[in-house]
mmCIF file of C-alpha atoms in Angstrom:
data_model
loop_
_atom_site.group_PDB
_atom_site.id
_atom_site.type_symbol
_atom_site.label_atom_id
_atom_site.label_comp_id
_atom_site.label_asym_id
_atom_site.label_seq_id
_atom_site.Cartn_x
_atom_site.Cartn_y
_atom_site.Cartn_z
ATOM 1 C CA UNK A 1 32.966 105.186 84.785
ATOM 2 C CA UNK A 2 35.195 102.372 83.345
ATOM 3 C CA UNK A 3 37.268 102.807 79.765
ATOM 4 C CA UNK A 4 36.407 100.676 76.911
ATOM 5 C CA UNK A 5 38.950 98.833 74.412
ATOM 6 C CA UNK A 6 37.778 101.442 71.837
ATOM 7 C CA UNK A 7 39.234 104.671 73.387
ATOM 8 C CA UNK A 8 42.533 102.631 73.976
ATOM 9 C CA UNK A 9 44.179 104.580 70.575
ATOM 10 C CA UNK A 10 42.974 108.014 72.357
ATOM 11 C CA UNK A 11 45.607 107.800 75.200
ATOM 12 C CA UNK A 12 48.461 106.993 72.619
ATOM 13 C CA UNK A 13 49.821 110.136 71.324
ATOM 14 C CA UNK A 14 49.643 111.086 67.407
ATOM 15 C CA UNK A 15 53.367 110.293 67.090
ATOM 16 C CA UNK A 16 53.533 107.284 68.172
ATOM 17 C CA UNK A 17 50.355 106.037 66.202
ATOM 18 C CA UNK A 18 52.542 107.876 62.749
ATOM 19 C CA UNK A 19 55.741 105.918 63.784
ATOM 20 C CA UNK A 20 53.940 102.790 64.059
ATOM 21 C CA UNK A 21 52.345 103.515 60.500
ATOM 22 C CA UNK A 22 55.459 104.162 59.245
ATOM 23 C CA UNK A 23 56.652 100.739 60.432
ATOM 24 C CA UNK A 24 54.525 98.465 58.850
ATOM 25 C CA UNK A 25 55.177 100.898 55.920
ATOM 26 C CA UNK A 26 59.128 99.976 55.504
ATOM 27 C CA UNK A 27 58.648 96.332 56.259
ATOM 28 C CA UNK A 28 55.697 96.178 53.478
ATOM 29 C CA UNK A 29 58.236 97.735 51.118
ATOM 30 C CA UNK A 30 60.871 95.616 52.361
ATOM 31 C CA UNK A 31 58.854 92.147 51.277
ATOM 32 C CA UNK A 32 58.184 93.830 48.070
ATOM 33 C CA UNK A 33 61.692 94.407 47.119
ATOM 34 C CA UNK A 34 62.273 90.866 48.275
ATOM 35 C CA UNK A 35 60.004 89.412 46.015
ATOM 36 C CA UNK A 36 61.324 92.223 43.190
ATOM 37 C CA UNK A 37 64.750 90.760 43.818
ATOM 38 C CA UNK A 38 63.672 86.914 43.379
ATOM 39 C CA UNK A 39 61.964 87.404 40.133
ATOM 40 C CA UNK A 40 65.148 89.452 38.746
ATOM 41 C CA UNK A 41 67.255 85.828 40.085
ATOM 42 C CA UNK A 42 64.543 84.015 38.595
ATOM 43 C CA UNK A 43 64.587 85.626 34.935
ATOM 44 C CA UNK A 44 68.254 85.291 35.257
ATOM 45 C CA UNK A 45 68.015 81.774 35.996
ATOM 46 C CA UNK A 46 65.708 81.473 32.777
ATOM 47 C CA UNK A 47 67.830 83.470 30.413
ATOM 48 C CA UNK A 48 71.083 80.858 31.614
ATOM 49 C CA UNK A 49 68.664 77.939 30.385
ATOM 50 C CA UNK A 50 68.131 79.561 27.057
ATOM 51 C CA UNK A 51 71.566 79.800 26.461
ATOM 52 C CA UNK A 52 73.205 77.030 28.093
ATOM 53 C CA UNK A 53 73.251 73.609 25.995
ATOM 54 C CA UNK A 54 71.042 71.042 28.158
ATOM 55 C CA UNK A 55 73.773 67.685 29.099
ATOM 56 C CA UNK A 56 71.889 65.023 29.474
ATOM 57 C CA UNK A 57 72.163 62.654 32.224
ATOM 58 C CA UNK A 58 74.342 59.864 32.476
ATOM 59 C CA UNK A 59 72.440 56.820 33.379
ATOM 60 C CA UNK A 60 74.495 54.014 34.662
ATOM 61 C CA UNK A 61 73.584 50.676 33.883
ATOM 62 C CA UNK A 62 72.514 49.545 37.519
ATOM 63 C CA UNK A 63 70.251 52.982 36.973
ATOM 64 C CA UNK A 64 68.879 52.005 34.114
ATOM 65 C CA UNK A 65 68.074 48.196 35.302
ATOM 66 C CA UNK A 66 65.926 50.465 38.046
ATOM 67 C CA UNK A 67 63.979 52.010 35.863
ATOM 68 C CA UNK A 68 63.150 49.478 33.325
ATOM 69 C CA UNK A 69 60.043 48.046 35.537
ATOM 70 C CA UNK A 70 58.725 51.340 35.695
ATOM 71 C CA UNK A 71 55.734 52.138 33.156
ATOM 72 C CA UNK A 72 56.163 55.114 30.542
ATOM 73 C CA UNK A 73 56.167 58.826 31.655
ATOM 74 C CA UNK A 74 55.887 57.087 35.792
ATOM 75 C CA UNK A 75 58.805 57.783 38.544
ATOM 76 C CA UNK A 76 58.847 55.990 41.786
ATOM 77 C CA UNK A 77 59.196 59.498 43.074
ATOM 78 C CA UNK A 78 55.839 61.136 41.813
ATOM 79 C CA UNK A 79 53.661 61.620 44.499
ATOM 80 C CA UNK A 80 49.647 60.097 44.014
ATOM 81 C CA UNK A 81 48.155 63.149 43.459
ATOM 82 C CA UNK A 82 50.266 64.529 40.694
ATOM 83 C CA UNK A 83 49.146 60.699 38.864
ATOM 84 C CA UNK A 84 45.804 61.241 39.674
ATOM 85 C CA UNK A 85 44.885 65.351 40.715
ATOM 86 C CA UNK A 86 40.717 64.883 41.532
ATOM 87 C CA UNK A 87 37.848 66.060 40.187
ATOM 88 C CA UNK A 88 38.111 69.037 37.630
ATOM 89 C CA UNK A 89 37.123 72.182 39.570
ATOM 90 C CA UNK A 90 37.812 75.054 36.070
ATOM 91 C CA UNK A 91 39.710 76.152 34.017
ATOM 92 C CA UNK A 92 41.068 78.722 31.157
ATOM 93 C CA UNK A 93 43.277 78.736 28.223
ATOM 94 C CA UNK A 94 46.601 79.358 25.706
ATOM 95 C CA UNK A 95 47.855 81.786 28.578
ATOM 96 C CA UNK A 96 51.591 82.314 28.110
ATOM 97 C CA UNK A 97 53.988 81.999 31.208
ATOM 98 C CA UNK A 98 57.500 83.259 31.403
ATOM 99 C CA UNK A 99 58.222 79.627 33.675
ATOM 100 C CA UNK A 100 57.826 77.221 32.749
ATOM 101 C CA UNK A 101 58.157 78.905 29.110
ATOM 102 C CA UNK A 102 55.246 78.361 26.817
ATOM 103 C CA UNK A 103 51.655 78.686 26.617
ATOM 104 C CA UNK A 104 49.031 76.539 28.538
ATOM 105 C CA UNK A 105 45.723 75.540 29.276
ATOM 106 C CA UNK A 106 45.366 75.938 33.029
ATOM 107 C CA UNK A 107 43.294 73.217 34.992
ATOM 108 C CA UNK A 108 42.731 73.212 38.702
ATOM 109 C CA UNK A 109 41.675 70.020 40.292
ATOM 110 C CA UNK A 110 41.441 69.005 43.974
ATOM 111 C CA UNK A 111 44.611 68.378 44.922
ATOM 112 C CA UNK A 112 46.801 69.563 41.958
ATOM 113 C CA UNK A 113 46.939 72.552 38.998
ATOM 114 C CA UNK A 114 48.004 70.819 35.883
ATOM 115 C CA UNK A 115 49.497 73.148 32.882
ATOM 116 C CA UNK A 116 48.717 71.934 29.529
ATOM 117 C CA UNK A 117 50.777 72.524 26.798
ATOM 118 C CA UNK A 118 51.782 70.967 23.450
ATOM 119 C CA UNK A 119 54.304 68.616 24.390
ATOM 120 C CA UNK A 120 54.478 68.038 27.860
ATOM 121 C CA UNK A 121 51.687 68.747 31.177
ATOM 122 C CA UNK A 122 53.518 70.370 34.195
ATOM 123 C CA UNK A 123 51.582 68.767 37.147
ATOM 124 C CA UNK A 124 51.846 71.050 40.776
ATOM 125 C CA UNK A 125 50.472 69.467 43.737
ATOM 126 C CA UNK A 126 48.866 72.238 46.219
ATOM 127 C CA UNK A 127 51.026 71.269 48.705
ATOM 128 C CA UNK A 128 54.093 72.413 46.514
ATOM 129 C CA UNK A 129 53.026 75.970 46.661
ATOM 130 C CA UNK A 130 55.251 77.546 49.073
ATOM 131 C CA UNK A 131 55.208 81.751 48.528
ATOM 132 C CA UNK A 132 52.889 83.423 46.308
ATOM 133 C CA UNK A 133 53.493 87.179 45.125
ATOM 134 C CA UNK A 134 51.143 89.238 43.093
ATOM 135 C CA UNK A 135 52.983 92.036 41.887
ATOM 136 C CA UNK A 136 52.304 95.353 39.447
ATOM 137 C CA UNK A 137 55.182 95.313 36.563
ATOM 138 C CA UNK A 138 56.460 98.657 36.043
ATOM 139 C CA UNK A 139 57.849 98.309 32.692
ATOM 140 C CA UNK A 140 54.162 97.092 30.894
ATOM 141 C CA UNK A 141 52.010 98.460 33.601
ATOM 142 C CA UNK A 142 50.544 94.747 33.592
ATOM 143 C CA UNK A 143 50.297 91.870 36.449
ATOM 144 C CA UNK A 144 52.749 89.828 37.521
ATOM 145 C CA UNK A 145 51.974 86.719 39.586
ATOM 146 C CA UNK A 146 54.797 84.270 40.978
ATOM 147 C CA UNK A 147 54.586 81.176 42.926
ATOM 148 C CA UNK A 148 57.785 79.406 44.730
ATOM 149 C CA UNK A 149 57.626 75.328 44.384
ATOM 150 C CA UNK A 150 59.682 73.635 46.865
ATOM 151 C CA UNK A 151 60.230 71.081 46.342
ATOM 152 C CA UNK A 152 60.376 71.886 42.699
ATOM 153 C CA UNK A 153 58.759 69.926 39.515
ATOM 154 C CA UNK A 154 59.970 68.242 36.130
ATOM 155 C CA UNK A 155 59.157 70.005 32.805
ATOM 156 C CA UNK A 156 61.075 67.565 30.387
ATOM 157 C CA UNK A 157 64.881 67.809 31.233
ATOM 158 C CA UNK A 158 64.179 71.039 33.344
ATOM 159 C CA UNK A 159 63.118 71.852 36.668
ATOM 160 C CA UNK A 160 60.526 74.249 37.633
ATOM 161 C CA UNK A 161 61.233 76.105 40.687
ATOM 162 C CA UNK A 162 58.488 79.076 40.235
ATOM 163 C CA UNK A 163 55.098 79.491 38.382
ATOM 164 C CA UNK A 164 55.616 82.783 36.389
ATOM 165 C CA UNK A 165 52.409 84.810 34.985
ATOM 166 C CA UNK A 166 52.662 88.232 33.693
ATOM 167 C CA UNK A 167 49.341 89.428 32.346
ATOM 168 C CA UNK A 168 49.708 92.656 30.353
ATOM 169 C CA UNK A 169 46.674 95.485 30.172
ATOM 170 C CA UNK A 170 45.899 94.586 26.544
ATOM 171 C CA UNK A 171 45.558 90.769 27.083
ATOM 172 C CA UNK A 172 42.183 89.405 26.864
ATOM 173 C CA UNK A 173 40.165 89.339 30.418
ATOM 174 C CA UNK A 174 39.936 84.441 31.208
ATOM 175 C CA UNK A 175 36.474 85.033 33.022
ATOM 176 C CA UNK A 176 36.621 81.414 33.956
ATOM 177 C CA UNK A 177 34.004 79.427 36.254
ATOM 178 C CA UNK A 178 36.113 77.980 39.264
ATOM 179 C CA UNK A 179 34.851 75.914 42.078
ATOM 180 C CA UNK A 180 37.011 77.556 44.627
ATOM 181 C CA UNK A 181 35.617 75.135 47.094
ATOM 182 C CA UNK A 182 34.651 71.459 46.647
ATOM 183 C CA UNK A 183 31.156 72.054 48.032
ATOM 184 C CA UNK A 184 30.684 75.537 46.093
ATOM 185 C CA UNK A 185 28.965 75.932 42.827
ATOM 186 C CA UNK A 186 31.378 77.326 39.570
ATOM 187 C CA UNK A 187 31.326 80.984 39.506
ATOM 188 C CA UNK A 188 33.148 83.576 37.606
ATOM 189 C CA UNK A 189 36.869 84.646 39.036
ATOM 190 C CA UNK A 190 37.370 87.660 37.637
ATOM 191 C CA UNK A 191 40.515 89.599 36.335
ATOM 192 C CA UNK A 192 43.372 89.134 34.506
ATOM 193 C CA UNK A 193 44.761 85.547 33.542
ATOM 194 C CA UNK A 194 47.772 86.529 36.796
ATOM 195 C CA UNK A 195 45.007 87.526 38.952
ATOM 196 C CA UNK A 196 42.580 84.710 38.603
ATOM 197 C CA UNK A 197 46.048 81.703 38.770
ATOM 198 C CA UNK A 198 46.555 84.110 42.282
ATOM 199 C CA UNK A 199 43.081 84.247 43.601
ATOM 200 C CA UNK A 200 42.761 80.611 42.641
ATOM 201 C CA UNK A 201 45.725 79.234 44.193
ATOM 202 C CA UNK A 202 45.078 80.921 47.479
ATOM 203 C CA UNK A 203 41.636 79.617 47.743
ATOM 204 C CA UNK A 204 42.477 76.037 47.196
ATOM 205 C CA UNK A 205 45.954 75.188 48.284
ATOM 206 C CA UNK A 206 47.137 75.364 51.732
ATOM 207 C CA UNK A 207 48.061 78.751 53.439
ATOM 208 C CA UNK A 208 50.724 80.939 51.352
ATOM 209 C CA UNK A 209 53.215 83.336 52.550
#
């Protein structure tokens, strides 16, 4: 009588099964504390901008020559599809992030997620997106959602390296309709405003780490 594939875990003994648990165990932990110890760089890196006095850049005149034929708010460097980001596929709004700092309307389209705010839009391409953590935040009990850009976008004179969402238990609930696939019909993403920018982002951007 011949052994299936299913009684292959029979013949391995109980200890080795628990060890092999325990593995995956430490290296889950191990990511977590990875991503723990980027967002503790990453507030750092935030805090430094508060305080630090912004020095503008010195233009030479050969620089500045360059530049002139360019049209306003355009950079020979910005990609296509952060000009022109597709169709509108949902969106929610005013949802604070801790980076870029400020509250937003958040729009995903095609190929890009644009952040609205009063002065200035932060455009992502998809194809930015490079790690993606969703996290819970001890100290509010809340959601924390972080996305590494590489390479990383312009926000006025600063440059955006992560997407930082941290959605606390008593914040209101988006509930927005999202076409999570170009040939899908809207439907409702639910959860808070960090969990619906993660479950978003991993259904329309490339695979995430």
């Amino acid at each position: 009588m011949e052994t299936t594939g299913e009684n292959t875990n029979h013949n391995v003994p109980l200890s080795e099964q628990l060890k092999a648990v325990q593995t995956e165990l430490m290296e889950t932990k191990g990511q977590l504390a990875e991503a723990r110890q980027e967002i503790v760089t990453l507030q750092a890196k935030l805090a430094q901008q508060d305080s630090v006095p912004r020095v503008d850049k010195v233009v030479s005149p050969q620089e500045e020559t360059a530049n002139s034929g360019l049209q306003d708010g355009e950079s020979k460097a910005t990609p296509a599809s952060e000009r022109e980001p597709g169709a509108l596929l949902g969106s929610f709004s005013e949802v604070s992030f801790l980076a870029p700092r400020g509250k937003f309307d958040v729009c995903f389209h095609e190929a890009a997620i644009t952040l609205k705010g009063k002065s200035s839009d932060v455009v992502v391409t998809y194809s930015r997106l490079q790690r993606l953590w969703e996290l819970p935040d001890p100290a509010t009990k809340g959601t924390l959602t972080v996305c590494q850009l590489s390479p990383p976008v312009e926000n006025g004179k600063q440059s955006v390296s992560f997407l930082v969402l941290l959605s606390k238990p008593s914040d209101k609930q988006p509930m927005p309709k999202i076409r999570l696939t170009t040939d899908q019909e809207p439907a409702v993403v639910k959860g808070s405003a960090a969990s619906v920018l993660s479950t978003t982002l991993r259904a329309l951007s490339p695979p995430l780490e």
